[in-house]
XYZ file of C-alpha atoms in Angstrom:
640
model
C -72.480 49.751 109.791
C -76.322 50.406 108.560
C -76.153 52.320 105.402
C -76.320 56.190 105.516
C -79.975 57.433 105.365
C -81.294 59.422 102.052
C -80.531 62.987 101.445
C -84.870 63.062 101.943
C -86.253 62.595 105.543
C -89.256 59.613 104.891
C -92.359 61.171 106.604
C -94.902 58.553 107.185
C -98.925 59.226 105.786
C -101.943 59.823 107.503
C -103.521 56.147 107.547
C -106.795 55.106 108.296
C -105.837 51.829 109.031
C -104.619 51.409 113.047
C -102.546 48.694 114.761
C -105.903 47.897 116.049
C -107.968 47.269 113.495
C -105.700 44.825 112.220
C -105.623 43.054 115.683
C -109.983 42.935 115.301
C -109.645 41.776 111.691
C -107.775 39.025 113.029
C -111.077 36.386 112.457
C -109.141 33.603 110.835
C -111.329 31.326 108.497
C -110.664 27.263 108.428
C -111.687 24.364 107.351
C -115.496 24.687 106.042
C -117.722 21.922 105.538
C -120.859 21.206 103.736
C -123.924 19.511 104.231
C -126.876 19.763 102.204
C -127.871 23.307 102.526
C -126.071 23.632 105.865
C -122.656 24.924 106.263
C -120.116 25.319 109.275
C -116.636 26.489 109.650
C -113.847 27.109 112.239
C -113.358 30.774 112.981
C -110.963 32.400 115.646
C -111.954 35.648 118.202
C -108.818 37.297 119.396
C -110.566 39.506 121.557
C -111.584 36.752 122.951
C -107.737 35.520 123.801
C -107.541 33.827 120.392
C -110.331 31.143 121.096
C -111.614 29.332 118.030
C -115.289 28.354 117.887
C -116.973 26.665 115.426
C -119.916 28.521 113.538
C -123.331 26.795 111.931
C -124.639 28.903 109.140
C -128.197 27.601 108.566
C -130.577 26.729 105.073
C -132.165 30.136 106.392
C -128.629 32.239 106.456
C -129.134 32.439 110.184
C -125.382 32.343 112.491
C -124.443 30.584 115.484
C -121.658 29.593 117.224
C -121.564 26.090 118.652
C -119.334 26.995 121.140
C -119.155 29.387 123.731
C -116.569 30.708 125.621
C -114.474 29.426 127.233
C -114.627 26.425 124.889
C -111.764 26.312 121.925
C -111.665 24.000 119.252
C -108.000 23.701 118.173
C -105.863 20.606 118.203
C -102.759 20.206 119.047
C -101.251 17.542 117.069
C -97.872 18.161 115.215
C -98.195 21.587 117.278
C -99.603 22.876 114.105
C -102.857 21.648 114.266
C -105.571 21.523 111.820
C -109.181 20.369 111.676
C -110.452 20.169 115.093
C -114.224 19.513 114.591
C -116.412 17.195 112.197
C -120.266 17.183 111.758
C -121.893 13.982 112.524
C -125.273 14.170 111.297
C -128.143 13.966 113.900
C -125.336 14.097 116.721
C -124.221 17.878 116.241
C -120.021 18.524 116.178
C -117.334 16.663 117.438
C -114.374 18.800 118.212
C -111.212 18.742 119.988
C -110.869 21.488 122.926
C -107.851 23.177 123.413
C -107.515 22.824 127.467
C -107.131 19.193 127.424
C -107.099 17.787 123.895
C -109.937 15.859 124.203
C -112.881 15.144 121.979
C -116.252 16.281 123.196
C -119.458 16.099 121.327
C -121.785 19.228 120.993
C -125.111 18.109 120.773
C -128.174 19.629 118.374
C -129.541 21.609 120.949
C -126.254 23.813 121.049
C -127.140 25.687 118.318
C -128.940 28.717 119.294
C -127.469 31.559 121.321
C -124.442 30.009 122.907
C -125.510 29.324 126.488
C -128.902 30.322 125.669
C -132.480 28.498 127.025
C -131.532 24.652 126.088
C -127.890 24.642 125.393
C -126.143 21.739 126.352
C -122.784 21.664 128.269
C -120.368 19.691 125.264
C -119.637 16.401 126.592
C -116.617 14.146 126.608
C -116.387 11.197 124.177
C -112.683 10.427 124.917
C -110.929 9.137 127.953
C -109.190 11.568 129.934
C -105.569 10.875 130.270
C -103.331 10.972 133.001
C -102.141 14.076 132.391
C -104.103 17.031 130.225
C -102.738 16.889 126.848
C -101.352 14.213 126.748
C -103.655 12.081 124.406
C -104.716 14.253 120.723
C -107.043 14.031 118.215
C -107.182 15.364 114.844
C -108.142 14.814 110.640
C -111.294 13.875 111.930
C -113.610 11.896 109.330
C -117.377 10.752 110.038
C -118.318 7.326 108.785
C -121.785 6.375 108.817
C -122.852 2.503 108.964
C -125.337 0.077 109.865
C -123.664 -0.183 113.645
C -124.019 4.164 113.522
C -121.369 6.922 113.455
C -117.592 6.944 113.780
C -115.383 9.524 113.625
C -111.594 8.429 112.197
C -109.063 10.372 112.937
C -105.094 10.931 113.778
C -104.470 10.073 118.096
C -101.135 11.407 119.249
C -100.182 10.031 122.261
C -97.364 11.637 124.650
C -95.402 9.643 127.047
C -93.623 10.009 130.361
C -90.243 9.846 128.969
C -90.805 12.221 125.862
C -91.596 9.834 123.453
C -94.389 10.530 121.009
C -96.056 8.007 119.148
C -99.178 8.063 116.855
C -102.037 5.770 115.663
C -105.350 5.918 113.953
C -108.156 5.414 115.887
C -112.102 5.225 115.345
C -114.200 7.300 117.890
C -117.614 6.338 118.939
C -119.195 10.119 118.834
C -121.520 8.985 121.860
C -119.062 7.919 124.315
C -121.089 4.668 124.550
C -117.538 2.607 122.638
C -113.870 2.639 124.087
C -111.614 4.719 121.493
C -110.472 1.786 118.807
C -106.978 1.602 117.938
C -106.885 0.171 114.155
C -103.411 1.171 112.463
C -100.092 1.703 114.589
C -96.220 1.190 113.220
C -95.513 4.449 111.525
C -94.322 7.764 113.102
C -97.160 10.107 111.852
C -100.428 9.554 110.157
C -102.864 11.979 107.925
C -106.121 11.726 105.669
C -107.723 8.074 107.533
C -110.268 7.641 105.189
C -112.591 4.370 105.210
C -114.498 3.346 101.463
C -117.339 3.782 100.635
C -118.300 -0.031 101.362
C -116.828 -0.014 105.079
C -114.021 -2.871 104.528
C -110.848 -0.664 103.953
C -109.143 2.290 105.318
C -107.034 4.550 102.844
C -104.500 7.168 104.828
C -101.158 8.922 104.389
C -98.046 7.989 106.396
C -94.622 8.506 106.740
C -91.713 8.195 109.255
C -88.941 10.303 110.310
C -86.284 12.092 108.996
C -89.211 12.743 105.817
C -91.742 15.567 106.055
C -95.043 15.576 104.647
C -93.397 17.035 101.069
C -90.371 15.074 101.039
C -91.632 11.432 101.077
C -95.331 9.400 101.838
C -97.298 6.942 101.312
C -100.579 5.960 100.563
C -101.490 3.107 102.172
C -104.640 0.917 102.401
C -105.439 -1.775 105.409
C -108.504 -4.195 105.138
C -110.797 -3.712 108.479
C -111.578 -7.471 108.321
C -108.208 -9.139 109.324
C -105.630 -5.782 109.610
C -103.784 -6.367 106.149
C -101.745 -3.383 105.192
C -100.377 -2.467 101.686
C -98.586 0.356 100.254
C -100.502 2.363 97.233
C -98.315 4.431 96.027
C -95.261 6.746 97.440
C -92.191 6.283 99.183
C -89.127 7.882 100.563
C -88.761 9.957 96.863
C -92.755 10.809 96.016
C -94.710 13.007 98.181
C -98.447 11.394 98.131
C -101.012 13.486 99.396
C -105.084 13.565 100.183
C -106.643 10.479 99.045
C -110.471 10.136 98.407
C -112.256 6.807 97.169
C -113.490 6.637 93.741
C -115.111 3.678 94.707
C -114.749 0.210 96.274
C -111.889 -0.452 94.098
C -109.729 2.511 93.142
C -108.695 6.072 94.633
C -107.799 9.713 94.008
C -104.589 10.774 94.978
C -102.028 13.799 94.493
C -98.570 12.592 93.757
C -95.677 14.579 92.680
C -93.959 12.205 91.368
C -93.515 14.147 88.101
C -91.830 17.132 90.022
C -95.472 18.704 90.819
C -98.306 17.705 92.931
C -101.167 16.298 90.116
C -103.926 14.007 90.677
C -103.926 10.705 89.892
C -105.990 7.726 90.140
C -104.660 4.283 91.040
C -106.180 0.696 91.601
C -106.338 -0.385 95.679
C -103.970 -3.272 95.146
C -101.244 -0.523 93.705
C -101.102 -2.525 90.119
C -102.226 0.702 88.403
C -102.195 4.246 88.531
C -102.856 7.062 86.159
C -102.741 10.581 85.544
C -105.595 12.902 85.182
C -104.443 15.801 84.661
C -100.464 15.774 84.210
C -99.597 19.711 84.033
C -96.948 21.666 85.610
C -98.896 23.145 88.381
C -99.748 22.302 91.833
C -102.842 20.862 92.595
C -102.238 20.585 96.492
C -99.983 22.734 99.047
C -97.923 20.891 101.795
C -99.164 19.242 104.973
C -97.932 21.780 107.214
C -102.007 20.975 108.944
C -104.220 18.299 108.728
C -107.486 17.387 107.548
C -107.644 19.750 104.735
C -109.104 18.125 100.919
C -107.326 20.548 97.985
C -110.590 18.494 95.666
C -114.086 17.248 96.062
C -115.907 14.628 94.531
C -119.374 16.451 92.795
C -122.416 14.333 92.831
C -122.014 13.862 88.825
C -118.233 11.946 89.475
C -116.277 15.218 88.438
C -113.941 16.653 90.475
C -113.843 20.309 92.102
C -109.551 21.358 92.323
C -107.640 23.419 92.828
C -104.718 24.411 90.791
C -101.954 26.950 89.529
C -98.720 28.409 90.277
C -98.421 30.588 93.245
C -102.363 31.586 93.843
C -104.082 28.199 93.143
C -107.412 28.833 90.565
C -110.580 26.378 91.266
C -111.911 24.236 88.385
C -113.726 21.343 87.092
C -111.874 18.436 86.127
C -113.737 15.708 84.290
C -111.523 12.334 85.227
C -113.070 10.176 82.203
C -112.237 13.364 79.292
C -109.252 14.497 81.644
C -110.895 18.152 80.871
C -110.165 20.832 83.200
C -112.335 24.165 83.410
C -111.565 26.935 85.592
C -115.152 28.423 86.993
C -115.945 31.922 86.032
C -116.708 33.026 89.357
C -114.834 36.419 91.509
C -112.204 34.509 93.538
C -108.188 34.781 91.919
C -107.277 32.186 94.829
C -108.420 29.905 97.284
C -106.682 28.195 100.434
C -106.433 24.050 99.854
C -109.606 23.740 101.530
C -112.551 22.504 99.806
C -115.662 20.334 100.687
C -118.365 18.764 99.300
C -121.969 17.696 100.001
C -121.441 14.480 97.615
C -123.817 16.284 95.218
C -124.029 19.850 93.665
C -122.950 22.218 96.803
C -118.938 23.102 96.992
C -117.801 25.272 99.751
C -114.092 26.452 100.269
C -112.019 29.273 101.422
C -111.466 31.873 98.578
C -110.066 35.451 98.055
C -109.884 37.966 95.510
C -108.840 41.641 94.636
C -110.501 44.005 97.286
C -111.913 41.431 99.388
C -110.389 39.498 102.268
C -110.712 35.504 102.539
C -114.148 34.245 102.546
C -116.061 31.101 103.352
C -117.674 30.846 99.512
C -120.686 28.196 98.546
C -120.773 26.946 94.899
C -123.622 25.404 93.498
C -122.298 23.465 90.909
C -125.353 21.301 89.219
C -125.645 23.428 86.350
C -122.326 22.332 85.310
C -119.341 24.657 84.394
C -120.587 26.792 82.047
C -123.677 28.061 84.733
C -121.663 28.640 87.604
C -120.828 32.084 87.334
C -123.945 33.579 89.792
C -123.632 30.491 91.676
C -120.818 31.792 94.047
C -122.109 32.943 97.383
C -120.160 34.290 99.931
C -120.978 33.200 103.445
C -118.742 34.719 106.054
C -115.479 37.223 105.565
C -112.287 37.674 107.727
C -112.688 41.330 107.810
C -116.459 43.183 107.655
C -115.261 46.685 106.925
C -112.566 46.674 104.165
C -111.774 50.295 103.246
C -111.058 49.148 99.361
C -109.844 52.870 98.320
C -106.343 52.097 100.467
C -105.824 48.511 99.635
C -102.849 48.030 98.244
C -103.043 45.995 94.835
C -100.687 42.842 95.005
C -98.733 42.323 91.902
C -96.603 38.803 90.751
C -92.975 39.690 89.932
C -90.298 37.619 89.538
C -86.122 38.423 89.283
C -83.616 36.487 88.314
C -80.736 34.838 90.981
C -78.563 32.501 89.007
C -78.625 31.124 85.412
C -81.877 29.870 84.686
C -82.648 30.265 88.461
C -85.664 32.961 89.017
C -87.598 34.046 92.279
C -91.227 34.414 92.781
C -92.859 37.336 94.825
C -95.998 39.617 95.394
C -94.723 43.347 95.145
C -97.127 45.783 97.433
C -96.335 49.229 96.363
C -97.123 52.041 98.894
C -99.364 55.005 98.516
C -98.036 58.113 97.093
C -94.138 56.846 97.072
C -91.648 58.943 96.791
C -89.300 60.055 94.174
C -86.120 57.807 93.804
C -87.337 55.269 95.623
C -89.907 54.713 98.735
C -88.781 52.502 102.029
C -89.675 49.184 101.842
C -90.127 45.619 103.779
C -89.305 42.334 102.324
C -91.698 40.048 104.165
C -89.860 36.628 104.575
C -93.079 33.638 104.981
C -92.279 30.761 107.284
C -92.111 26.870 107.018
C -89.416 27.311 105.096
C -91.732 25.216 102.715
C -94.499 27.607 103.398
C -95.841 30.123 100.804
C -96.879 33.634 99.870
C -99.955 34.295 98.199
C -101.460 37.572 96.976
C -104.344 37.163 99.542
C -105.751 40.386 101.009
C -103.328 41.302 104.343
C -104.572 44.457 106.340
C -100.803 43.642 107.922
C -99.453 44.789 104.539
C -101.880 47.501 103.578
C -100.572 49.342 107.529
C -97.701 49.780 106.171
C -98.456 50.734 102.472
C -100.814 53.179 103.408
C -98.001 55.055 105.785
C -96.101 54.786 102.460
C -94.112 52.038 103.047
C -93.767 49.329 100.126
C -93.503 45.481 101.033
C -92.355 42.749 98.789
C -93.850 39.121 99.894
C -90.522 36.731 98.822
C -91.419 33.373 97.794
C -87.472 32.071 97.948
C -85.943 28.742 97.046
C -88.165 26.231 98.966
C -90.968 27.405 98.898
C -94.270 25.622 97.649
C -96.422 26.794 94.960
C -93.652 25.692 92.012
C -93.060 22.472 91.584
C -91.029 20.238 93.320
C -87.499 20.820 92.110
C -88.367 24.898 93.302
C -88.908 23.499 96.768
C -85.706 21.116 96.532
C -83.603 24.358 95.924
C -83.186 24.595 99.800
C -82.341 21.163 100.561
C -79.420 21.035 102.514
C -79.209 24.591 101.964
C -81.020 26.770 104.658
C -79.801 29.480 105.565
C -77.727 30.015 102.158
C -80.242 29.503 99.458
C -83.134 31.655 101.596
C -80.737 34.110 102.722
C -79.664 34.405 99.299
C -82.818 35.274 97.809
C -83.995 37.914 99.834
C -80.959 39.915 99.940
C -81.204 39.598 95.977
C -85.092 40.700 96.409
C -84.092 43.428 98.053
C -81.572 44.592 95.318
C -84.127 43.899 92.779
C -86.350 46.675 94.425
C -83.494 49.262 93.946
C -82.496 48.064 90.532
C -86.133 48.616 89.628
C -86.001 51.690 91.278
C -88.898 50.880 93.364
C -86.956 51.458 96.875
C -84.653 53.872 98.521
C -81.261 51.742 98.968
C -80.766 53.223 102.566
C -84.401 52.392 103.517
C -84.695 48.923 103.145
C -85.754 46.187 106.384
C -86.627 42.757 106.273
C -89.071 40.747 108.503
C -90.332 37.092 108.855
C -90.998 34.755 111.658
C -90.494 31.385 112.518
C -88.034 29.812 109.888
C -88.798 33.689 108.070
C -86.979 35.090 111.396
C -84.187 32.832 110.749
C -83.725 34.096 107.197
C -83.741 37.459 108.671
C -81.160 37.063 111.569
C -78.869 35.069 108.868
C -80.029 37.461 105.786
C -79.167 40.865 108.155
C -75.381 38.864 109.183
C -74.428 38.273 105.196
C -75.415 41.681 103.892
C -75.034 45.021 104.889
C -78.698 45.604 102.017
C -81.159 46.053 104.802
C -81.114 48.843 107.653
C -82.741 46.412 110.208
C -84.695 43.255 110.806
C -87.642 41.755 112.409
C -87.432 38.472 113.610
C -90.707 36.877 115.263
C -89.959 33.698 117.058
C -86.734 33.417 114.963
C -84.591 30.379 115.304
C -80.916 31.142 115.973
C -79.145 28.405 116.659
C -79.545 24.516 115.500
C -78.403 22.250 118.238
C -80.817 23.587 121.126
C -83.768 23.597 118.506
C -82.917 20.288 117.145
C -82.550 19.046 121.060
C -85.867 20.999 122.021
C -88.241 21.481 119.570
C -91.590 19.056 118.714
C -91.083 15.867 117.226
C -93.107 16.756 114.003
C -89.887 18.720 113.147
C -87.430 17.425 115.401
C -85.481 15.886 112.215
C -86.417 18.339 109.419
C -82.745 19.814 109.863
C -81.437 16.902 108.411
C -82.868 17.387 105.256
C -82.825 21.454 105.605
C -79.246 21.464 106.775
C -77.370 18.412 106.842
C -75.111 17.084 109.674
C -74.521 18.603 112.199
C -70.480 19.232 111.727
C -72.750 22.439 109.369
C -74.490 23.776 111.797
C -72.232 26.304 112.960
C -71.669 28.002 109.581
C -75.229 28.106 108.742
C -77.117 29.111 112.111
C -77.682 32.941 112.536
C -76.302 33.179 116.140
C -72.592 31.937 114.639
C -73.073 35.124 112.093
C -74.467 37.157 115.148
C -70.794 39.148 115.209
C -71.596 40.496 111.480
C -74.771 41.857 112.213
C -74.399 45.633 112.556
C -77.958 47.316 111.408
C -81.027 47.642 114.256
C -83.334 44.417 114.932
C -86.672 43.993 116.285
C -86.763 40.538 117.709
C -90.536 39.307 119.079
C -91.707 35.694 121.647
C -94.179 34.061 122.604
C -93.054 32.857 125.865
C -95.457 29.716 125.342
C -93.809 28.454 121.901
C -93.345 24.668 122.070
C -92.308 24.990 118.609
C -89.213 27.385 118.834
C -88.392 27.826 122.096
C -88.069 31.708 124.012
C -83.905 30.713 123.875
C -83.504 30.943 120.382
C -84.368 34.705 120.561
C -83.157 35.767 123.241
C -79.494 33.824 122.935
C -79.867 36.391 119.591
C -80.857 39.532 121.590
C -78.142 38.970 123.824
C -74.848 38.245 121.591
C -75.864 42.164 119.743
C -76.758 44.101 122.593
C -73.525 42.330 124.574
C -71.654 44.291 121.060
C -73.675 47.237 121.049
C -75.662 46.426 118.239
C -79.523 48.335 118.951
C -81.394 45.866 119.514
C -85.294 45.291 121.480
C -86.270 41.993 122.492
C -90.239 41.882 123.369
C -92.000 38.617 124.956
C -95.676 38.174 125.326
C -96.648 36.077 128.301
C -99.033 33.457 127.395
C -98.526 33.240 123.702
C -97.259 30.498 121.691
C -95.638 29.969 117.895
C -97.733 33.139 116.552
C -99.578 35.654 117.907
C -103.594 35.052 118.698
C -104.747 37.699 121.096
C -106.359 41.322 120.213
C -104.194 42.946 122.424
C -100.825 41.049 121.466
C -101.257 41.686 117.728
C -102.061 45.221 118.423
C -98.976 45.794 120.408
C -96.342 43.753 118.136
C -97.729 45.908 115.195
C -97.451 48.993 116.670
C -93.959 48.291 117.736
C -92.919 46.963 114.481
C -94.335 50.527 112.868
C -92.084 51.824 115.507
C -88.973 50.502 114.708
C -89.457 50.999 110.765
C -90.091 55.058 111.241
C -87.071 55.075 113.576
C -84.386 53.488 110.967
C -86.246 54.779 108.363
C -85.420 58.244 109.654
């Protein structure tokens, strides 16, 4: 049964933050790029049903989006996406549109008001397929050369019977070429990157059962006559974002010491060295593409990023193998970062107070003149009220010998004596990751006086390797594990009231929380958002980027039944919230409601809301507005 509520009746505060101006803050930032003393980025409108355009930001500060509505850059390839646009200079953007998956080039003139005096209609440089959607681009990379522009990227190609195969291609941003198909063989591509002197192609690859952080490679292929050779990586060494050096030799992360560090190696794979071996991550997983977590600077040093949980930005000489961090405002930054190829850095960064931000670095006074160099460009949210936000702290508690858990602790406004309610956020992936970013999601429920703790469990990225390997073959024990421990923690600490306690997540979160809310009677309900409950129909239905990660998360499938939450569905006794897109192609509308069902069929309170139209997470105003409010909803009711 759900515990016994506290002897005190939890009253929530007066807030000035509303369900819906957390829906409007909703501007997601992505993927900036620099050129000279122009800048653009990706940038989504919910109230405009969660389109993403593609803004220009001028030498003169002046805005403009290159896109009106109803075009939408976003890709579709691996479901999760990533960079959908690329500048080609003196041709405008290149971008894939969300309708059909094309590519279509928006010309110069597009960049005034959007469908202003002059604007050109964007115009197709891709063959249309037989069937919309069927043919998509992304990771796109401009080359210039002597015969003009191309723009490599990643083509995934969907058949009749299911079947999804992928290539890299090279797209003539005119139209006036047929798409060029240059390397096939493997089952996913990332990073196609051609040297600096035109006659090779560096990219990542890797085939199925392996993820992106289980096991790459780095390959190179001569454009001449097609030979291929592997670089580094394999089915044991996850080998990440490569950029050339020069004709001869690249940069690479590798974590082949049990963290992702950057390393430099020879073309032909006879060498390969370290430049900075530490035990930090300079790189996060390839859950996207197209995203650099380093830049080359116009003097041969190297912009990264690096750290343990929130990832710092520095200056790494490769010759000295010096690093120094830059004394500029911003605790973290998302592995985003561009270069110009000479003094000008842009990226995605974050700090205390102040929400993401597209951020421009000058950087040709060197490291120790950087500090008034840092210019933001563009934030997530224009009105932060700073007096209510809620100041993330690292913790971390202890689950086995040796064994301890990372998390950011929120604590609410004004909490109460013996202990205040709180939410143990569970992230996604599972090899996703928390960071102590600004979250007006967190700070509605802190100000009400509810405290959330942001769990970075077993699996996770951020700490090394072996951290992340802590869930293989273990979901849904390891994960499950460490948030019901989290959540003891907070009353051990005497931060929470034991009988006011929920935990939420979505995605692979939600299945933490359907599994974590069947093994423990700790939490006094759960919110799942596109949970998965049960193994075999995901494993039979879901998108072939993941359609094997089981194996490795799981193991056969004689385990499935004594890991997946719907076989623990009969020990679930405390209230759940369970939320669907009714679009997802990544977990499928069944896995929820299959959950739903098996309570309410034992009397177990439980509400089961879809949202028509929306796939795997949330990207219209009026969605977001109305799964907050009814998560606020169900927390005041069991928090009674």
């Amino acid at each position: 049964m759900p515990p016994t509520p506290g002897p005190r009746p939890f009253s929530p505060r007066p807030s000035s933050i509303s369900n819906a101006d957390v829906a409007r803050a909703g501007r997601r930032l992505g993927f900036p790029t620099a050129l000279g003393g122009e800048t653009w980025w990706e940038e989504d409108r919910p109230a405009e049903g969660g389109r993403r355009t593609v803004v220009h930001r001028a030498a003169d500060g002046s805005l403009a989006d290159l896109l009106p509505a109803p075009w939408d850059a976003r890709t579709r390839v691996h479901e999760y996406g990533g960079r959908s646009y690329a500048v080609v200079p003196g041709h405008g953007i290149v971008f894939a549109h969300h309708a059909d998956q094309r590519l279509y080039l928006a010309g110069p003139r597009t960049r005034g008001e959007p469908g202003g005096p002059g604007a050109e209609r964007p115009r197709p440089v891709t063959p249309e397929p037989d069937e919309p959607g069927t043919l998509r681009y992304a990771d796109l990379r401009v080359q210039d050369g002597a015969g003009g522009p191309r723009v490599w990227c990643v083509r995934e190609r969907h058949h009749h019977d299911a079947k999804v195969t992928r290539s890299i291609v090279a797209v003539d941003p005119t139209g006036a070429a047929e798409v060029a198909e240059v390397v096939t063989g493997s089952d996913f591509y990332a990073s196609p990157t051609p040297s600096p002197d035109g006659r090779h192609l560096a990219y990542i690859c890797w085939n199925h059962p392996h993820m992106p952080w289980t096991g790459t490679e780095l390959r190179v292929t001569r454009l001449s006559d097609g030979a291929t050779w592997t670089v580094l990586g394999g089915t044991a060494e996850s080998v990440l974002a490569p950029v050339w050096c020069d004709e001869r030799r690249l940069y690479a992360v590798s974590d082949r010491s049990g963290w992702w560090n950057l390393y430099r190696a020879d073309i032909t794979g006879s060498s390969c060295e370290p430049l900075c071996p530490a035990e930090e991550e300079f790189a996060g997983p390839l859950w996207q593409l197209g995203g650099l977590p380093y830049a080359v600077l116009g003097d041969g040093r190297l912009a990264v990023l690096h750290g343990r949980g929130d990832l710092r930005l520095g200056v790494l000489d490769p010759e000295t193998r010096t690093l120094a961090d830059l004394d500029i405002p911003f605790q973290g930054w998302a592995p985003v970062l561009h270069g110009d190829g000479d003094d000008v850095l842009v990226g995605l960064g974050y700090r205390s107070g102040a929400p993401r931000s597209v951020v421009r670095i000058g950087t040709a006074g060197g490291p120790g003149d950087l500090t008034a160099r840092a210019e933001e460009l563009r934030r997530e949210i224009d009105d932060v009220p700073a007096d209510v936000l809620p100041e993330p702290r690292a913790v971390e508690f202890r689950v086995a010998p040796g064994v301890r858990v990372h998390a950011y602790l929120y604590p609410p406004e004004q909490p109460d004596e013996g202990g205040a309610p709180y939410v143990v956020f569970v992230h996604g992936g599972p090899t996703g990751h928390a960071t102590s970013e600004l979250s007006l999601d967190k700070a509605f429920f802190t100000t009400r006086g509810i405290g959330v703790l942001d769990v970075n469990y077993g699996g996770s990225s951020g700490y090394g390797r072996a951290y992340r390997d802590r869930l293989r073959g273990r979901w849904g024990v390891t994960d499950v594990e460490d948030v019901i421990a989290a959540a003891k923690w907070l009353v051990a600490e005497g931060l929470a009231d034991p009988a006011r306690i929920a935990v939420r997540g979505a995605s692979a979160g939600g299945w933490t929380v359907m599994a974590a809310c069947g093994a423990s009677d700790v939490f006094a309900g759960g919110v799942s958002v596109a949970g998965v409950s049960a193994l075999g129909p995901l494993v039979a239905a879901t998108h072939d980027f993941e359609s094997r990660y089981v194996e490795w998360l799981v193991g056969p499938e004689d385990r499935y039944g004594e890991r997946e939450p719907l076989a623990r569905a009969g020990q679930v006794n405390c209230p759940m919230l369970l939320m669907q897109g009714l679009a997802d192609p990544v977990v499928p509308p069944a896995q929820s409601r299959a959950f739903a069902e098996r309570l309410l069929a034992r009397g177990v309170p439980c509400t089961y809301l879809t949202f028509e139209g929306e796939a795997h997470g949330f990207r219209r105003l009026e969605t977001k507005a109305a799964a907050l409010a009814a998560e606020l909803s169900f927390y005041l009711q069991i928090f009674r």
